[in-house]
Amino acid sequence: MSESGSPSRPTTAPSSPAREDRQRWKALAVCLTAGFMTLLDTSIVNVALPSMERGLQASQADLSWVVSGYALTYGLALVPAGRLGDMWGRREVFLVGLALFTVASAACGLAPGAAWLVIFRLLQGVAAGLVSPQVAGLIQQMFQGAERARAFGMLGSTIGISTAVGPLAGGLLIQAFGTDTGWRWVFYVNIPIGAAALIAALRLLPARPPEQRRREGIDPLGVLLLGAAVVAVMLPLVQEQAWKGQAKWLFLPAGAVLLAAFWTWQRWQRGRGRSPLVEPRLFALRSFSLGALLSLVYFGGFTTVFFIYTLFLQNGLGHTALQAGLASTPFAAGSALTAAVSGRLVVRFGRRLVVFALIGVAVGLLCTAGAVHLVPGRNAAWAAALPLLLAGLGSGLVIAPNTTLTLSRVPVELAGAASGVLQTAQRIGTAAGIAAVGAVFFAHVGNHDHWALALQLGLLTATLLVLAALVCAVADLHTRRRAPETSAQ
């Protein structure tokens, strides 16, 4: 009791706003953990392919589908999953996706044969596509202003690190568990992490109040048209090496026709007062359109670097999977370092930060190509470490700031769908980049068996994609200066 006789207030219990603030950041950590797992699985399997081939007697076609099947179903699920999260609750869709991803990972690790592994990888990709849009949507839902930029900075760091650290993580697991069965632990490692994240998500993630949930239909024709378009565009890209001949490229114009039909249908839906799968208003925002295009071409450039670099080190120079993974860590370290502060920097510098960062990535990749040329042989990895660090420092200032700027004017109720579109662009960009850069790389290796020159030409091709992203960033900077826009209404 106080001296006045009234009950004294406790001084040790935190205030409700303080508890809520801590819970938001804990919820963000859960989201980032799930996002890290799903993105790690896009790159961790690359160094495990020789182990799968040996352990399962898998064919090259099987191995191709282990990689490309995940990317394909991941990309297919993103936009419908984002829409489901907007309508029915991001927490609920996140939980379903995370549980399915954990179970699918266990199934992949237990797969008795290559065909079963491919099937479970397809399921795992669907689960990843359910989870990913909810992460960005939950950030939009839980944070505002500078805090949102900081949260997106942490998401960008997660994206950069998970993509770059995949080869190292895979190499460590194969080194620890052997080349015959080590590939299984690439999937088993997701089980305890996924289970712990699921338990934490049940307690920490905010549920949308029932009165804010929308129960409109999911637009089945829109889902069908978009799904067919994504398949038509991605399939020849992810199967570029496996499918010989030129007939596969006929899928691309078919995909363009399907996308045009999808867009026409979405506008018709909106005109009739119905709820479209992808809100046409999103693309009236120049910041969103240019940011999505930037993501598409940038992911086509930077993600392909690890694909050709690990092949160069393992197949060209004879390094082990672990050594190849370690050689990629300068990029991961640089990306983690700058992404951690990118949230604060983007609030101050805006799109200028992305322009500056893309220049750094391009210079780093060009210097990497030069280092491999000047220092041939097994010491090439040492020579490339500093340029890769520079490219990583730049990359850490691209992904999260671009995500923040791209989604900054998107209404919260459309955040899931917008994130789905943005990440679909990233997945298509990754597939297209691997097809384009891989074609240059493999053509020279096949014709001349000159691994160093093949890597240099591949890096030059990746740099051209980064420069295309730079053009998008400059265009967005120019339009922002001329005519600042408001959020879509």
Coordinates of C-alpha atoms in Angstrom, one line a residue:
M1 CA 0.0 0.0 0.0
S2 CA 1.1 3.6 -0.6
E3 CA 1.2 6.2 2.1
S4 CA -2.2 7.5 0.9
G5 CA -3.8 4.1 1.4
S6 CA -4.3 3.4 -2.3
P7 CA -2.8 0.3 -3.9
S8 CA 0.7 0.9 -5.1
R9 CA 1.5 0.1 -8.7
P10 CA 4.0 -2.6 -9.4
T11 CA 7.3 -1.3 -10.6
T12 CA 8.8 -4.4 -12.1
A13 CA 6.1 -5.6 -14.5
P14 CA 6.7 -4.2 -18.0
S15 CA 3.9 -2.1 -19.5
S16 CA 1.6 -3.6 -22.1
P17 CA 3.1 -1.6 -25.0
A18 CA 6.6 -2.7 -24.0
R19 CA 5.4 -6.4 -24.0
E20 CA 3.7 -5.9 -27.3
D21 CA 6.9 -4.3 -28.8
R22 CA 9.1 -7.2 -27.6
Q23 CA 6.6 -9.7 -29.0
R24 CA 6.6 -8.1 -32.4
W25 CA 10.3 -8.4 -32.7
K26 CA 10.2 -12.0 -31.4
A27 CA 7.5 -12.7 -34.0
L28 CA 9.8 -11.2 -36.7
A29 CA 12.6 -13.6 -35.6
V30 CA 10.2 -16.5 -36.1
C31 CA 9.3 -15.2 -39.6
L32 CA 12.9 -14.7 -40.6
T33 CA 13.8 -18.2 -39.4
A34 CA 11.1 -19.8 -41.6
G35 CA 12.1 -17.5 -44.5
F36 CA 15.8 -18.5 -44.0
M37 CA 14.9 -22.2 -44.3
T38 CA 12.8 -21.9 -47.4
L39 CA 15.4 -19.8 -49.2
L40 CA 18.3 -21.9 -48.0
D41 CA 16.8 -24.9 -49.7
T42 CA 17.1 -23.2 -53.1
S43 CA 20.9 -23.3 -52.9
I44 CA 22.0 -25.8 -50.3
V45 CA 21.2 -28.8 -52.6
N46 CA 23.6 -27.6 -55.3
V47 CA 26.7 -28.9 -53.6
A48 CA 24.8 -32.1 -52.5
L49 CA 23.9 -33.2 -56.0
P50 CA 27.0 -35.5 -56.4
S51 CA 26.1 -37.1 -53.0
M52 CA 22.5 -37.7 -54.3
E53 CA 23.8 -39.1 -57.5
R54 CA 26.0 -41.6 -55.6
G55 CA 23.5 -42.4 -52.8
L56 CA 20.4 -42.8 -55.0
Q57 CA 22.0 -43.7 -58.3
A58 CA 20.1 -40.7 -59.6
S59 CA 20.2 -39.7 -63.3
Q60 CA 21.0 -36.2 -64.5
A61 CA 17.3 -35.6 -65.2
D62 CA 16.5 -36.6 -61.6
L63 CA 19.1 -34.2 -60.3
S64 CA 17.8 -31.4 -62.5
W65 CA 14.3 -31.8 -61.2
V66 CA 15.5 -31.9 -57.6
V67 CA 16.7 -28.3 -58.2
S68 CA 14.2 -27.0 -60.7
G69 CA 11.1 -28.7 -59.4
Y70 CA 11.5 -26.9 -56.1
A71 CA 11.9 -23.6 -57.9
L72 CA 8.9 -24.3 -60.1
T73 CA 6.4 -25.1 -57.4
Y74 CA 7.8 -22.4 -55.2
G75 CA 7.1 -19.9 -57.9
L76 CA 3.6 -21.3 -58.6
A77 CA 2.4 -21.0 -55.1
L78 CA 3.6 -17.5 -54.2
V79 CA 0.8 -15.3 -55.6
P80 CA -2.2 -17.5 -54.6
A81 CA -0.6 -17.9 -51.2
G82 CA -0.2 -14.2 -50.8
R83 CA -3.8 -13.7 -51.7
L84 CA -4.9 -16.4 -49.2
G85 CA -2.9 -14.6 -46.5
D86 CA -4.6 -11.3 -47.3
M87 CA -8.0 -12.8 -47.1
W88 CA -8.0 -15.5 -44.4
G89 CA -5.1 -14.4 -42.2
R90 CA -1.3 -14.5 -42.7
R91 CA -0.7 -16.3 -39.4
E92 CA -2.9 -19.2 -40.4
V93 CA -1.4 -19.6 -43.9
F94 CA 2.1 -19.2 -42.4
L95 CA 1.5 -22.0 -39.9
V96 CA 0.1 -24.4 -42.6
G97 CA 3.0 -23.7 -44.9
L98 CA 5.6 -24.1 -42.2
A99 CA 4.1 -27.4 -40.9
L100 CA 4.0 -28.7 -44.5
F101 CA 7.6 -27.6 -45.2
T102 CA 8.9 -29.4 -42.1
V103 CA 7.0 -32.6 -43.0
A104 CA 8.1 -32.4 -46.6
S105 CA 11.8 -31.9 -45.5
A106 CA 11.6 -35.1 -43.4
A107 CA 10.1 -37.0 -46.4
C108 CA 12.9 -35.7 -48.7
G109 CA 15.5 -37.0 -46.2
L110 CA 13.8 -40.4 -46.0
A111 CA 13.2 -40.7 -49.8
P112 CA 13.9 -44.4 -50.9
G113 CA 14.6 -43.4 -54.5
A114 CA 15.2 -40.5 -56.9
A115 CA 11.6 -40.4 -58.1
W116 CA 10.3 -40.1 -54.5
L117 CA 12.8 -37.4 -53.8
V118 CA 11.6 -35.3 -56.8
I119 CA 7.9 -35.7 -55.6
F120 CA 8.7 -34.6 -52.1
R121 CA 10.8 -31.7 -53.4
L122 CA 7.8 -30.5 -55.4
L123 CA 5.7 -30.6 -52.2
Q124 CA 8.4 -28.8 -50.3
G125 CA 8.4 -26.0 -53.0
V126 CA 4.7 -25.6 -52.6
A127 CA 5.1 -25.2 -48.8
A128 CA 7.9 -22.7 -49.3
G129 CA 5.6 -20.7 -51.5
L130 CA 2.9 -20.7 -48.8
V131 CA 5.3 -19.3 -46.2
S132 CA 7.3 -16.7 -48.1
P133 CA 4.6 -14.1 -48.9
Q134 CA 3.3 -14.2 -45.3
V135 CA 6.7 -13.0 -44.0
A136 CA 6.7 -9.7 -45.9
G137 CA 2.9 -9.4 -45.3
L138 CA 3.4 -9.8 -41.5
I139 CA 6.2 -7.2 -41.6
Q140 CA 3.8 -4.8 -43.3
Q141 CA 1.1 -5.7 -40.7
M142 CA 3.3 -5.4 -37.6
F143 CA 5.6 -2.5 -38.3
Q144 CA 5.4 1.1 -39.5
G145 CA 7.8 3.8 -40.7
A146 CA 11.4 3.4 -39.7
E147 CA 10.7 0.2 -37.8
R148 CA 9.3 -1.4 -41.0
A149 CA 12.4 -0.4 -42.9
R150 CA 14.6 -1.9 -40.2
A151 CA 12.5 -5.1 -40.3
F152 CA 12.8 -5.3 -44.1
G153 CA 16.6 -4.8 -43.6
M154 CA 16.7 -7.9 -41.5
L155 CA 14.6 -9.7 -44.1
G156 CA 17.1 -8.6 -46.8
S157 CA 20.0 -9.8 -44.7
T158 CA 18.2 -13.2 -44.3
I159 CA 17.7 -13.5 -48.1
G160 CA 21.3 -12.6 -48.9
I161 CA 22.8 -14.9 -46.2
S162 CA 20.5 -17.8 -46.9
T163 CA 21.3 -17.7 -50.6
A164 CA 25.1 -17.3 -50.2
V165 CA 25.6 -19.6 -47.2
G166 CA 23.7 -22.6 -48.8
P167 CA 26.8 -24.0 -50.5
L168 CA 28.8 -23.8 -47.2
A169 CA 26.1 -25.4 -45.1
G170 CA 25.7 -28.2 -47.6
G171 CA 29.4 -28.8 -47.7
L172 CA 29.7 -29.0 -43.9
L173 CA 26.8 -31.5 -43.7
I174 CA 28.3 -33.7 -46.4
Q175 CA 31.7 -33.5 -44.8
A176 CA 30.2 -34.5 -41.5
F177 CA 27.9 -37.3 -42.7
G178 CA 29.7 -38.7 -45.7
T179 CA 29.2 -38.5 -49.4
D180 CA 26.8 -41.4 -49.6
T181 CA 24.2 -40.2 -47.1
G182 CA 25.2 -36.7 -46.4
W183 CA 22.6 -35.3 -48.8
R184 CA 19.8 -36.6 -46.5
W185 CA 21.0 -34.3 -43.7
V186 CA 20.6 -31.3 -46.0
F187 CA 16.9 -32.0 -45.5
Y188 CA 16.9 -33.4 -41.9
V189 CA 18.4 -30.2 -40.6
N190 CA 15.1 -28.4 -41.3
I191 CA 13.1 -30.7 -39.0
P192 CA 14.2 -29.4 -35.5
I193 CA 14.3 -25.8 -36.8
G194 CA 10.9 -26.1 -38.4
A195 CA 9.3 -27.7 -35.3
A196 CA 10.8 -25.1 -33.0
A197 CA 9.7 -22.2 -35.3
L198 CA 6.2 -23.7 -35.5
I199 CA 5.8 -23.8 -31.7
A200 CA 7.0 -20.3 -31.4
A201 CA 4.8 -19.1 -34.3
L202 CA 1.7 -20.5 -32.5
R203 CA 2.5 -18.3 -29.5
L204 CA 3.9 -15.1 -31.1
L205 CA 2.4 -14.4 -34.5
P206 CA -0.5 -11.9 -34.4
A207 CA -3.9 -13.2 -35.5
R208 CA -6.0 -11.0 -37.7
P209 CA -9.3 -10.0 -35.9
P210 CA -12.2 -11.9 -37.5
E211 CA -13.9 -8.7 -38.6
Q212 CA -10.9 -7.8 -40.7
R213 CA -10.8 -11.1 -42.6
R214 CA -12.2 -11.2 -46.1
R215 CA -14.0 -14.2 -47.3
E216 CA -14.1 -13.5 -51.1
G217 CA -13.4 -16.3 -53.5
I218 CA -9.8 -17.0 -54.5
D219 CA -10.6 -16.5 -58.3
P220 CA -10.0 -20.0 -59.6
L221 CA -9.7 -19.0 -63.2
G222 CA -7.1 -16.4 -62.3
V223 CA -5.1 -19.0 -60.4
L224 CA -5.3 -21.3 -63.4
L225 CA -4.2 -18.7 -65.9
L226 CA -1.4 -17.4 -63.7
G227 CA -0.2 -20.9 -62.8
A228 CA -0.2 -21.9 -66.5
A229 CA 1.7 -18.7 -67.4
V230 CA 4.3 -19.2 -64.7
V231 CA 4.8 -22.9 -65.8
A232 CA 5.1 -21.9 -69.4
V233 CA 7.7 -19.2 -68.6
M234 CA 9.7 -21.1 -66.0
L235 CA 9.7 -24.6 -67.4
P236 CA 12.1 -24.0 -70.3
L237 CA 14.3 -21.9 -68.1
V238 CA 14.7 -24.4 -65.3
Q239 CA 15.1 -27.3 -67.8
E240 CA 17.4 -25.4 -70.1
Q241 CA 20.3 -27.8 -69.7
A242 CA 18.1 -31.0 -69.6
W243 CA 15.9 -30.3 -72.6
K244 CA 17.9 -30.3 -75.8
G245 CA 16.8 -28.5 -79.0
Q246 CA 15.1 -25.2 -79.5
A247 CA 11.4 -26.3 -79.4
K248 CA 11.4 -25.7 -75.6
W249 CA 11.5 -21.9 -76.2
L250 CA 8.1 -22.0 -77.8
F251 CA 6.8 -22.1 -74.2
L252 CA 7.9 -18.5 -73.7
P253 CA 5.5 -16.9 -76.2
A254 CA 2.8 -19.2 -74.9
G255 CA 3.5 -17.9 -71.5
A256 CA 3.3 -14.3 -72.7
V257 CA -0.1 -15.0 -74.2
L258 CA -1.3 -16.6 -70.9
L259 CA 0.0 -13.6 -68.9
A260 CA -1.9 -11.2 -71.2
A261 CA -5.1 -13.3 -70.8
F262 CA -4.5 -13.3 -67.0
W263 CA -4.1 -9.5 -66.9
T264 CA -7.3 -9.0 -69.0
W265 CA -9.2 -11.3 -66.7
Q266 CA -8.0 -9.4 -63.6
R267 CA -9.1 -6.1 -65.1
W268 CA -12.5 -7.6 -66.0
Q269 CA -12.8 -8.9 -62.4
R270 CA -12.1 -5.5 -61.0
G271 CA -14.5 -3.8 -63.4
R272 CA -17.3 -6.1 -62.3
G273 CA -16.6 -5.2 -58.7
R274 CA -15.2 -8.6 -57.9
S275 CA -11.9 -9.4 -56.0
P276 CA -9.1 -10.2 -58.5
L277 CA -6.2 -12.5 -57.6
V278 CA -3.7 -9.7 -58.3
E279 CA -5.0 -6.2 -57.8
P280 CA -4.4 -4.2 -61.0
R281 CA -4.0 -1.1 -58.8
L282 CA -0.6 -2.4 -57.7
F283 CA 0.9 -1.8 -61.1
A284 CA -0.4 1.7 -61.2
L285 CA 2.3 2.4 -58.6
R286 CA 5.5 3.1 -60.4
S287 CA 7.5 2.3 -57.3
F288 CA 6.0 -1.2 -57.2
S289 CA 6.3 -1.9 -61.0
L290 CA 9.9 -0.7 -61.3
G291 CA 10.9 -2.4 -58.0
A292 CA 9.5 -5.7 -59.1
L293 CA 11.3 -5.4 -62.4
L294 CA 14.5 -4.6 -60.6
S295 CA 14.1 -7.7 -58.4
L296 CA 13.6 -9.9 -61.5
V297 CA 16.8 -8.8 -63.3
Y298 CA 18.9 -8.5 -60.1
F299 CA 18.1 -12.0 -58.9
G300 CA 18.9 -13.2 -62.4
G301 CA 22.4 -11.8 -61.9
F302 CA 23.5 -12.3 -58.3
T303 CA 22.0 -15.8 -57.6
T304 CA 23.7 -17.3 -60.7
V305 CA 27.1 -16.3 -59.3
F306 CA 27.1 -19.1 -56.7
F307 CA 25.8 -21.6 -59.3
I308 CA 28.7 -21.2 -61.7
Y309 CA 31.3 -20.4 -59.1
T310 CA 30.8 -23.6 -57.1
L311 CA 30.8 -25.6 -60.4
F312 CA 34.1 -23.9 -61.3
L313 CA 35.7 -24.7 -58.0
Q314 CA 34.4 -28.3 -57.7
N315 CA 34.5 -29.5 -61.3
G316 CA 37.1 -27.2 -62.7
L317 CA 39.6 -27.0 -59.9
G318 CA 38.8 -30.1 -57.9
H319 CA 37.9 -28.5 -54.6
T320 CA 35.6 -30.4 -52.2
A321 CA 32.1 -29.3 -51.5
L322 CA 33.2 -27.8 -48.2
Q323 CA 36.0 -25.8 -49.8
A324 CA 33.7 -24.6 -52.5
G325 CA 31.2 -23.5 -49.8
L326 CA 33.9 -21.7 -47.8
A327 CA 35.0 -19.8 -50.9
S328 CA 31.6 -18.3 -51.2
T329 CA 31.6 -16.9 -47.6
P330 CA 33.1 -13.5 -48.4
F331 CA 30.0 -12.6 -50.4
A332 CA 27.7 -13.9 -47.5
A333 CA 29.7 -12.0 -44.9
G334 CA 29.6 -8.8 -46.8
S335 CA 25.9 -9.1 -47.5
A336 CA 25.2 -9.8 -43.9
L337 CA 27.2 -6.8 -42.7
T338 CA 25.5 -4.2 -44.9
A339 CA 22.0 -5.7 -44.8
A340 CA 22.1 -5.3 -41.0
V341 CA 22.3 -1.5 -41.4
S342 CA 20.4 -1.1 -44.7
G343 CA 17.1 -0.5 -42.9
R344 CA 18.4 2.7 -41.4
L345 CA 20.2 3.8 -44.5
V346 CA 17.2 3.4 -46.8
V347 CA 15.2 5.7 -44.7
R348 CA 17.8 8.4 -45.1
F349 CA 18.9 7.9 -48.7
G350 CA 16.0 6.1 -50.4
R351 CA 16.5 4.8 -54.0
R352 CA 19.9 6.5 -54.2
L353 CA 21.2 3.8 -51.8
V354 CA 20.2 1.0 -54.2
V355 CA 21.8 2.8 -57.2
F356 CA 25.1 3.1 -55.3
A357 CA 24.9 -0.5 -54.1
L358 CA 24.2 -1.9 -57.6
I359 CA 27.3 -0.1 -58.9
G360 CA 29.3 -1.8 -56.1
V361 CA 27.9 -5.3 -57.0
A362 CA 28.8 -4.7 -60.7
V363 CA 32.3 -3.6 -59.8
G364 CA 32.8 -6.5 -57.5
L365 CA 31.7 -9.1 -60.1
L366 CA 34.0 -7.6 -62.7
C367 CA 36.9 -7.6 -60.3
T368 CA 36.1 -11.3 -59.5
A369 CA 36.4 -12.1 -63.2
G370 CA 39.7 -10.2 -63.3
A371 CA 41.1 -12.0 -60.3
V372 CA 40.3 -15.4 -61.7
H373 CA 42.1 -14.3 -64.9
L374 CA 45.2 -13.0 -63.2
V375 CA 45.5 -15.8 -60.6
P376 CA 44.8 -19.1 -62.4
G377 CA 44.7 -22.5 -60.7
R378 CA 43.7 -23.5 -57.2
N379 CA 44.7 -20.1 -55.7
A380 CA 41.9 -18.4 -57.7
A381 CA 39.5 -18.7 -54.8
W382 CA 41.9 -16.7 -52.6
A383 CA 42.3 -14.0 -55.3
A384 CA 38.5 -13.8 -55.7
A385 CA 37.8 -13.4 -52.0
L386 CA 38.2 -9.6 -51.8
P387 CA 36.1 -8.8 -54.9
L388 CA 33.4 -11.2 -53.7
L389 CA 33.4 -9.3 -50.4
L390 CA 32.8 -6.1 -52.3
A391 CA 30.0 -7.6 -54.3
G392 CA 28.4 -8.9 -51.1
L393 CA 28.7 -5.5 -49.4
G394 CA 26.8 -4.0 -52.4
S395 CA 24.2 -6.9 -52.5
G396 CA 23.3 -6.3 -48.8
L397 CA 22.3 -2.8 -49.7
V398 CA 20.1 -3.9 -52.7
I399 CA 17.7 -6.6 -51.6
A400 CA 16.2 -5.2 -48.4
P401 CA 16.1 -1.6 -49.5
N402 CA 14.5 -2.5 -52.8
T403 CA 11.9 -4.6 -50.9
T404 CA 11.2 -1.7 -48.6
L405 CA 10.9 0.9 -51.4
T406 CA 8.8 -1.5 -53.6
L407 CA 6.3 -2.2 -50.9
S408 CA 6.3 1.2 -49.2
R409 CA 3.3 2.5 -51.0
V410 CA 1.3 -0.7 -51.1
P411 CA -1.8 -0.8 -48.9
V412 CA -1.5 -3.2 -46.0
E413 CA -4.5 -5.2 -47.1
L414 CA -2.7 -6.0 -50.4
A415 CA 0.7 -6.7 -48.8
G416 CA 0.5 -10.5 -49.2
A417 CA -0.5 -10.4 -52.9
A418 CA 2.2 -7.7 -53.6
S419 CA 4.8 -9.8 -51.8
G420 CA 3.8 -12.8 -53.8
V421 CA 4.2 -10.9 -57.1
L422 CA 7.5 -9.5 -56.0
Q423 CA 8.9 -12.9 -55.0
T424 CA 7.5 -14.6 -58.1
A425 CA 9.6 -12.0 -60.1
Q426 CA 12.6 -13.1 -58.0
R427 CA 12.0 -16.8 -58.7
I428 CA 11.5 -16.2 -62.4
G429 CA 14.6 -14.0 -62.5
T430 CA 16.6 -16.7 -60.8
A431 CA 15.5 -19.3 -63.2
A432 CA 16.1 -17.0 -66.2
G433 CA 19.5 -16.0 -64.9
I434 CA 20.7 -19.5 -64.4
A435 CA 19.5 -20.4 -67.9
A436 CA 21.2 -17.4 -69.5
V437 CA 24.4 -17.4 -67.5
G438 CA 24.5 -21.2 -67.4
A439 CA 24.2 -21.4 -71.2
V440 CA 27.2 -19.1 -71.6
F441 CA 29.2 -21.0 -69.0
F442 CA 28.4 -24.5 -70.2
A443 CA 28.8 -23.7 -73.9
H444 CA 32.4 -22.6 -73.3
V445 CA 33.3 -25.5 -71.0
G446 CA 31.8 -27.9 -73.5
N447 CA 33.6 -26.4 -76.5
H448 CA 37.0 -25.7 -74.9
D449 CA 37.1 -27.3 -71.5
H450 CA 38.4 -24.0 -70.2
W451 CA 36.9 -23.5 -66.8
A452 CA 38.4 -20.2 -65.9
L453 CA 37.4 -18.5 -69.1
A454 CA 33.9 -20.0 -68.8
L455 CA 33.6 -18.5 -65.3
Q456 CA 34.8 -15.1 -66.5
L457 CA 32.2 -15.0 -69.4
G458 CA 29.5 -16.2 -67.0
L459 CA 30.4 -13.4 -64.5
L460 CA 30.3 -10.8 -67.3
T461 CA 26.8 -12.0 -68.3
A462 CA 25.7 -11.8 -64.6
T463 CA 27.2 -8.3 -64.5
L464 CA 25.0 -7.2 -67.5
L465 CA 21.9 -8.3 -65.6
V466 CA 23.1 -6.3 -62.5
L467 CA 23.5 -3.3 -64.8
A468 CA 20.0 -3.8 -66.1
A469 CA 18.8 -3.7 -62.5
L470 CA 20.8 -0.4 -62.2
V471 CA 18.8 1.0 -65.1
C472 CA 15.6 0.2 -63.3
A473 CA 16.8 1.8 -60.1
V474 CA 17.8 5.0 -61.9
A475 CA 14.4 5.1 -63.6
D476 CA 12.7 4.8 -60.3
L477 CA 14.9 7.5 -58.8
H478 CA 14.0 9.8 -61.7
T479 CA 10.3 9.3 -61.4
R480 CA 10.3 9.7 -57.6
R481 CA 12.0 13.1 -58.0
R482 CA 9.6 14.2 -60.8
A483 CA 6.3 13.1 -59.3
P484 CA 6.1 11.6 -55.8
E485 CA 3.2 9.2 -55.7
T486 CA 0.8 8.2 -53.0
S487 CA -0.4 4.8 -51.9
A488 CA -2.8 2.9 -54.1
Q489 CA -6.4 3.6 -53.2

